[in-house]
XYZ file of C-alpha atoms in Angstrom:
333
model
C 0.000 0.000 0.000
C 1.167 3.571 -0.988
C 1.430 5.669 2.567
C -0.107 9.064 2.329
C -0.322 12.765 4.273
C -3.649 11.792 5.276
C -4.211 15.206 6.853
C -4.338 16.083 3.443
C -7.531 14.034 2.577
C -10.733 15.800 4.132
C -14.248 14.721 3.519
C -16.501 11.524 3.334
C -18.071 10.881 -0.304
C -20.698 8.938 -0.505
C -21.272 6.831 -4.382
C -24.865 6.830 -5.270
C -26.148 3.876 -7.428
C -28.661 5.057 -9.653
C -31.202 3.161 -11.876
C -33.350 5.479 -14.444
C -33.164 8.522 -12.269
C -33.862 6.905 -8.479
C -31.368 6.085 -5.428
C -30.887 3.039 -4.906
C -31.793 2.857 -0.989
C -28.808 1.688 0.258
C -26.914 5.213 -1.111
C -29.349 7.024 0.770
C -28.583 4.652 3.765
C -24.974 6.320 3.457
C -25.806 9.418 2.896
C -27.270 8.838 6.418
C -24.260 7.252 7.729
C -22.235 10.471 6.529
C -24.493 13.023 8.030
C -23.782 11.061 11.267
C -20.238 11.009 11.408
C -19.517 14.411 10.016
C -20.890 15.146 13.257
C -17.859 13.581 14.833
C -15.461 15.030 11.840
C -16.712 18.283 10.723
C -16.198 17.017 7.126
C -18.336 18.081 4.274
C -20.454 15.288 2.574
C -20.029 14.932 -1.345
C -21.961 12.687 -3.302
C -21.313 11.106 -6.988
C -23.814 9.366 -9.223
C -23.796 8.287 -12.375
C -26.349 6.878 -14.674
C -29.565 7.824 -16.307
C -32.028 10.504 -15.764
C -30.350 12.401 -13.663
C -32.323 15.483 -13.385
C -34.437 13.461 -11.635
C -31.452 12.153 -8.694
C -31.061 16.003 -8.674
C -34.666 16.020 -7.348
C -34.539 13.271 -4.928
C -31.197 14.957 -3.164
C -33.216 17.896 -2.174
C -33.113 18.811 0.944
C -30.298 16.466 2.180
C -27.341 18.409 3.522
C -24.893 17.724 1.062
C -22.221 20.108 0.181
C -21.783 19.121 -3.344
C -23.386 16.611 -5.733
C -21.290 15.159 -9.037
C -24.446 14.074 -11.178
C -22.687 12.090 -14.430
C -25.180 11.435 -17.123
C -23.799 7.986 -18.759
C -25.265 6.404 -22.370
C -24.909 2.841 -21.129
C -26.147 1.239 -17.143
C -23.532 0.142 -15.373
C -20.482 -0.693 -17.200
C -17.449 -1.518 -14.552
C -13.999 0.309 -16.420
C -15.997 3.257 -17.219
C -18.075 3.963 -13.944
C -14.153 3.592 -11.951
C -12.818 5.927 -14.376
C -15.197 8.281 -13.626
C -15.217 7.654 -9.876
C -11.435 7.398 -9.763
C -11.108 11.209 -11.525
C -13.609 12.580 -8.873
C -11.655 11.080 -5.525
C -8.462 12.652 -7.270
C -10.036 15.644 -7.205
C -11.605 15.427 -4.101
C -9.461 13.618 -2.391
C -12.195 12.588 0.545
C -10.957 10.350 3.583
C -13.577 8.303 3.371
C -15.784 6.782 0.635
C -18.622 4.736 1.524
C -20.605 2.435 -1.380
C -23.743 0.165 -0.977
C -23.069 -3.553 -0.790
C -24.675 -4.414 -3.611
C -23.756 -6.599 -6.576
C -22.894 -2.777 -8.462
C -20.512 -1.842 -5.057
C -19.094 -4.947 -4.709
C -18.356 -4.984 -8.327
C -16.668 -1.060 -8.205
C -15.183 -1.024 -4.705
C -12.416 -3.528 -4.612
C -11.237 -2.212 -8.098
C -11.419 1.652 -6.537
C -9.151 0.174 -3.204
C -6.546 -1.317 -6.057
C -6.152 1.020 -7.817
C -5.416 3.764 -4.513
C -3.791 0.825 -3.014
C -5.433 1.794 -0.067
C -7.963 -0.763 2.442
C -11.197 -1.736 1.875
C -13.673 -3.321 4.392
C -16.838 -4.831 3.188
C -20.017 -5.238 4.270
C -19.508 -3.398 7.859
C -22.304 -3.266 10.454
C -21.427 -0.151 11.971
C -19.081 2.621 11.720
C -17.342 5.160 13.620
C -14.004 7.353 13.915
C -11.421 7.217 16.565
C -9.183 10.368 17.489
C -6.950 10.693 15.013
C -10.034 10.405 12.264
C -9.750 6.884 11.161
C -12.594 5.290 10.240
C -12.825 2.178 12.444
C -15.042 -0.471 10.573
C -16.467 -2.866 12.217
C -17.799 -6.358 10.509
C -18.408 -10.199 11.320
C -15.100 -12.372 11.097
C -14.111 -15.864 11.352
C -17.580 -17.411 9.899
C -19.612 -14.503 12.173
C -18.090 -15.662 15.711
C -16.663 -12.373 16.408
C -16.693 -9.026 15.370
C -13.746 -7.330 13.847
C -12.797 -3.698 13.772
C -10.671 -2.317 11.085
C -8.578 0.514 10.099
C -6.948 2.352 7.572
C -4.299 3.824 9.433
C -1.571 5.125 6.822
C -3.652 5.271 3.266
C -6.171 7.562 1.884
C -8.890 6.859 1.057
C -10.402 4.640 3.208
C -13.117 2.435 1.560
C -15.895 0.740 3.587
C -19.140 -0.988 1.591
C -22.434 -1.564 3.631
C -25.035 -3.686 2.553
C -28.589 -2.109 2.474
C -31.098 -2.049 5.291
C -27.796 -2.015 8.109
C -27.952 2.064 8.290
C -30.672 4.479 8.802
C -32.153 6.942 6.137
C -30.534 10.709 5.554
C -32.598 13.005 7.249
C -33.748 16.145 5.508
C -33.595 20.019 6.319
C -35.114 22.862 4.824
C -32.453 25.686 3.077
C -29.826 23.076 1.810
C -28.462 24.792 -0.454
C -26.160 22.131 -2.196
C -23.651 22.303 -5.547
C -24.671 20.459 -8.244
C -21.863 19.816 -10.778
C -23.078 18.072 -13.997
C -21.439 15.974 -16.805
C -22.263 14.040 -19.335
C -20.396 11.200 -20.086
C -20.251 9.348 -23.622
C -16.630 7.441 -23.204
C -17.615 3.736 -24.657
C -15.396 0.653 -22.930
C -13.361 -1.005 -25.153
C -13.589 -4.467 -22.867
C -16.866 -5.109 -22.364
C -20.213 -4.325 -24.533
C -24.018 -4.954 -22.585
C -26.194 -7.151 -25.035
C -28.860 -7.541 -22.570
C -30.492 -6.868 -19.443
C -32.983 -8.701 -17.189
C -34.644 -7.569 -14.477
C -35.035 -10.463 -11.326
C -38.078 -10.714 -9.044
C -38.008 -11.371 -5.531
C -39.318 -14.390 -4.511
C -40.252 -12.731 -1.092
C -39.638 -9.527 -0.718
C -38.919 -9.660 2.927
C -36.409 -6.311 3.016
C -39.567 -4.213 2.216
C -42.217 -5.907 4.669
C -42.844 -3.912 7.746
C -43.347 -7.279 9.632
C -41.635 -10.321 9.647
C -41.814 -13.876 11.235
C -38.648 -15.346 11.279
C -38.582 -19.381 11.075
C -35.372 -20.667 12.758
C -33.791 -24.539 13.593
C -36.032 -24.844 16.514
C -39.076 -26.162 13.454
C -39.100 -29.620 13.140
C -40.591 -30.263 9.976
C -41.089 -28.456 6.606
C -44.415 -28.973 6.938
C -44.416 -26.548 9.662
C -43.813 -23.733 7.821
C -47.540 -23.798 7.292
C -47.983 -23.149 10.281
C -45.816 -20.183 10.801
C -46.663 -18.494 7.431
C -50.371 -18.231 8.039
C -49.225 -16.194 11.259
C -47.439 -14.219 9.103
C -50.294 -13.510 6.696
C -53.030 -13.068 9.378
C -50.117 -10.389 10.554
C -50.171 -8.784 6.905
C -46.265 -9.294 7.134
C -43.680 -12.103 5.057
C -42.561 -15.214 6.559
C -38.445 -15.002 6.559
C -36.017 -17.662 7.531
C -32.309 -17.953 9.564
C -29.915 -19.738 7.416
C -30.107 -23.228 9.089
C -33.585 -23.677 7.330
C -32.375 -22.319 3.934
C -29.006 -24.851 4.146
C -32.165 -27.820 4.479
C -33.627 -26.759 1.168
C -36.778 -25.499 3.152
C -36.524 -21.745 2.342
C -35.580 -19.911 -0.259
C -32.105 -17.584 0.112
C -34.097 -14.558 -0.801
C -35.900 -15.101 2.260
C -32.962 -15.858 4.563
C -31.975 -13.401 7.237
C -28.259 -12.404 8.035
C -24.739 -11.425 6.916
C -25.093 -14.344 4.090
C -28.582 -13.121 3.014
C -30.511 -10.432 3.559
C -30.294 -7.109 5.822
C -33.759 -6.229 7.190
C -34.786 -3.530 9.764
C -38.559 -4.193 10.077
C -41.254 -2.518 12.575
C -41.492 -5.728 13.898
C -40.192 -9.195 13.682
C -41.845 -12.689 15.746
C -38.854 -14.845 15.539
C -40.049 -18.420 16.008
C -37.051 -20.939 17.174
C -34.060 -18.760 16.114
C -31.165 -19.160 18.562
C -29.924 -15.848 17.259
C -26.430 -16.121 15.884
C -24.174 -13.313 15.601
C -24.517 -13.472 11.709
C -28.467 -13.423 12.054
C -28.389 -10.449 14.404
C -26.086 -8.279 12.428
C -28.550 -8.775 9.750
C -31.948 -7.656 11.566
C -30.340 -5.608 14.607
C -32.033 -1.990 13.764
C -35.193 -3.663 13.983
C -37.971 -1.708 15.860
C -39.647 -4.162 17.746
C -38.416 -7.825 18.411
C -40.545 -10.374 20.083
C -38.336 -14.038 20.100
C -40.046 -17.102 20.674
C -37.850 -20.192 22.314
C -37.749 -22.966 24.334
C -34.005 -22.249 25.405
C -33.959 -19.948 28.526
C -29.909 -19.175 27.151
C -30.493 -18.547 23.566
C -28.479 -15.542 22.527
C -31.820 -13.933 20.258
C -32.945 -13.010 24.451
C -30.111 -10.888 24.529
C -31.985 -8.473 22.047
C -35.180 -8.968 22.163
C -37.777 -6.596 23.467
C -40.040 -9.227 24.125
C -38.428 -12.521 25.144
C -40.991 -15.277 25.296
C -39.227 -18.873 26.559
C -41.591 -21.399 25.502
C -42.245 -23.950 22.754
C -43.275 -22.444 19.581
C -45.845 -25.343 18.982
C -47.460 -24.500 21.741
C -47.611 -20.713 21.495
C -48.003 -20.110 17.718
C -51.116 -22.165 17.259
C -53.043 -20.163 20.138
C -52.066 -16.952 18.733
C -53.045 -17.741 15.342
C -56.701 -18.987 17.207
C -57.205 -15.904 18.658
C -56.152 -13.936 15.491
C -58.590 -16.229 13.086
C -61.215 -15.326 15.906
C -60.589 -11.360 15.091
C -59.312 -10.963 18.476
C -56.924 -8.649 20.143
C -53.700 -10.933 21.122
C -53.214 -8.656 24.297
């Protein structure tokens, strides 16, 4: 790694991945993240997005304090030698301490290639985020299969790169008289290495990151079968049934509908967790949730540690009653 003056690199910058003129929510996520620790830092917040429509990303940014916004306008989606091109000309300029990207399949695609190239660190999918004294950014994420949690950082090299998978950070909040710089490009470069020749768009099988409630199925179900059970709870709920990975390694859920580090990043109103022992790689996955009520026959099982509402008991004994009183039209308490 090249060392740096890295009291010559001010700022956090915050890449926003854009789809036909909206944020993906995961950049806004960041944006939120930033606001947060500037707090801390007294840096500035820059943003830079590049893709189509972006009059109407102009739009959506208003009213979030950010001092300036680098808007590209690009021909093509997505294309990975010409979006780190761009990005790599605006951190030279810049030169920011920190850059935060989503963890999506875009960020994970630009990130490690940005860290390369400024031979500099990069830490990926972090759960939290925060800066010690002498302004590094000390990332914290799940190491060693999830058994402990490791913090990271960037001591001698600018800048320092950190990706965060959606749902893990809270929202930007707005203000009223933001008065941010837009600076706007249009961009027409075409790659020479690789050439789209088509794009599909994937459904979600579940859609469990977007459902305001969630039941959560863990190893403490017996049989497949009982998922019936469990998923008419969570439709009698008007929420999703979701799963912990131990039911998705049987073949009995689906990975879009598994919780944690390895899945999916959720931070529902509120979540009935049925049988989920609550592994460190499940909680870092559903830990800004609002409300948690766990449901499980071990009096030790780590999900009590975070639950609002710890309920010890078997789940074949509870679920079945509540879903009674529910089918009855009943208030549960």
């Amino acid at each position: 790694m090249r060392q740096v003056n890295v009291t010559e690199w001010t700022g956090i910058l915050v890449y926003l991945e854009c789809r036909e003129g909206y944020v993906h929510t995961a950049s806004l996520e960041l944006i939120g993240e930033a606001q947060r620790l500037s707090v801390k830092t007294g840096d500035d917040i820059y943003v830079l997005g590049i893709g189509h429509h972006m009059e109407v990303v102009e739009k959506e940014l208003q009213g979030i304090p950010v001092k300036r916004a680098f808007l590209y306008e690009a021909e093509d989606e997505f294309i990975t030698d010409i979006y780190e091109k761009i990005v790599v000309d605006c951190i030279e300029q810049l030169r920011p301490a920190i850059v935060l990207i989503g963890g999506t399949y875009e960020g994970r695609a630009l990130a490690p290639r940005l860290a390369v190239y400024f031979e500099t660190g990069l830490t990926a999918d972090c759960t939290s985020l925060e800066v010690d004294e002498s302004g590094n950014l000390v990332q914290t994420r799940p190491a060693f299969g999830g058994n402990v949690m490791a913090s990271i950082i960037t001591q001698y090299c600018r800048p320092q790169f950190a990706t965060v998978r959606p749902g893990v950070m809270q929202k930007a909040a707005t203000a009223v008289g933001i008065k941010t710089e837009y600076v706007r490009k249009n961009i027409s470069e075409k790659s020479k290495k690789i050439q789209i020749i088509g794009s599909e768009k994937y459904g979600k099988v579940n859609n469990i990151t977007e459902s305001r409630l969630l039941v959560v199925a863990g190893r403490g179900v017996r049989k497949k079968e009982d998922l019936h059970m469990l998923r008419e709870l969570a439709e009698l709920l008007g929420g999703k049934l979701a799963s912990s990975r131990a039911l998705v390694e049987k073949g009995w859920m689906s990975p879009q509908e598994q919780i944690g580090l390895s899945g999916n990043t959720v931070n529902p109103d509120y979540m009935i967790t049925c049988g989920v022992s609550g592994t460190v790689q499940f909680m870092a996955g559903m830990k800004n949730t609002k409300n948690i009520i766990a449901i499980n026959s071990d009096p030790n099982a780590r999900i009590f540690e975070i639950a609002h509402y710890p309920v010890c008991g078997d789940i074949y004994e509870i679920i079945p009653e509540i879903i009674e009183i529910l089918r009855k039209g009943e208030q549960i308490c």
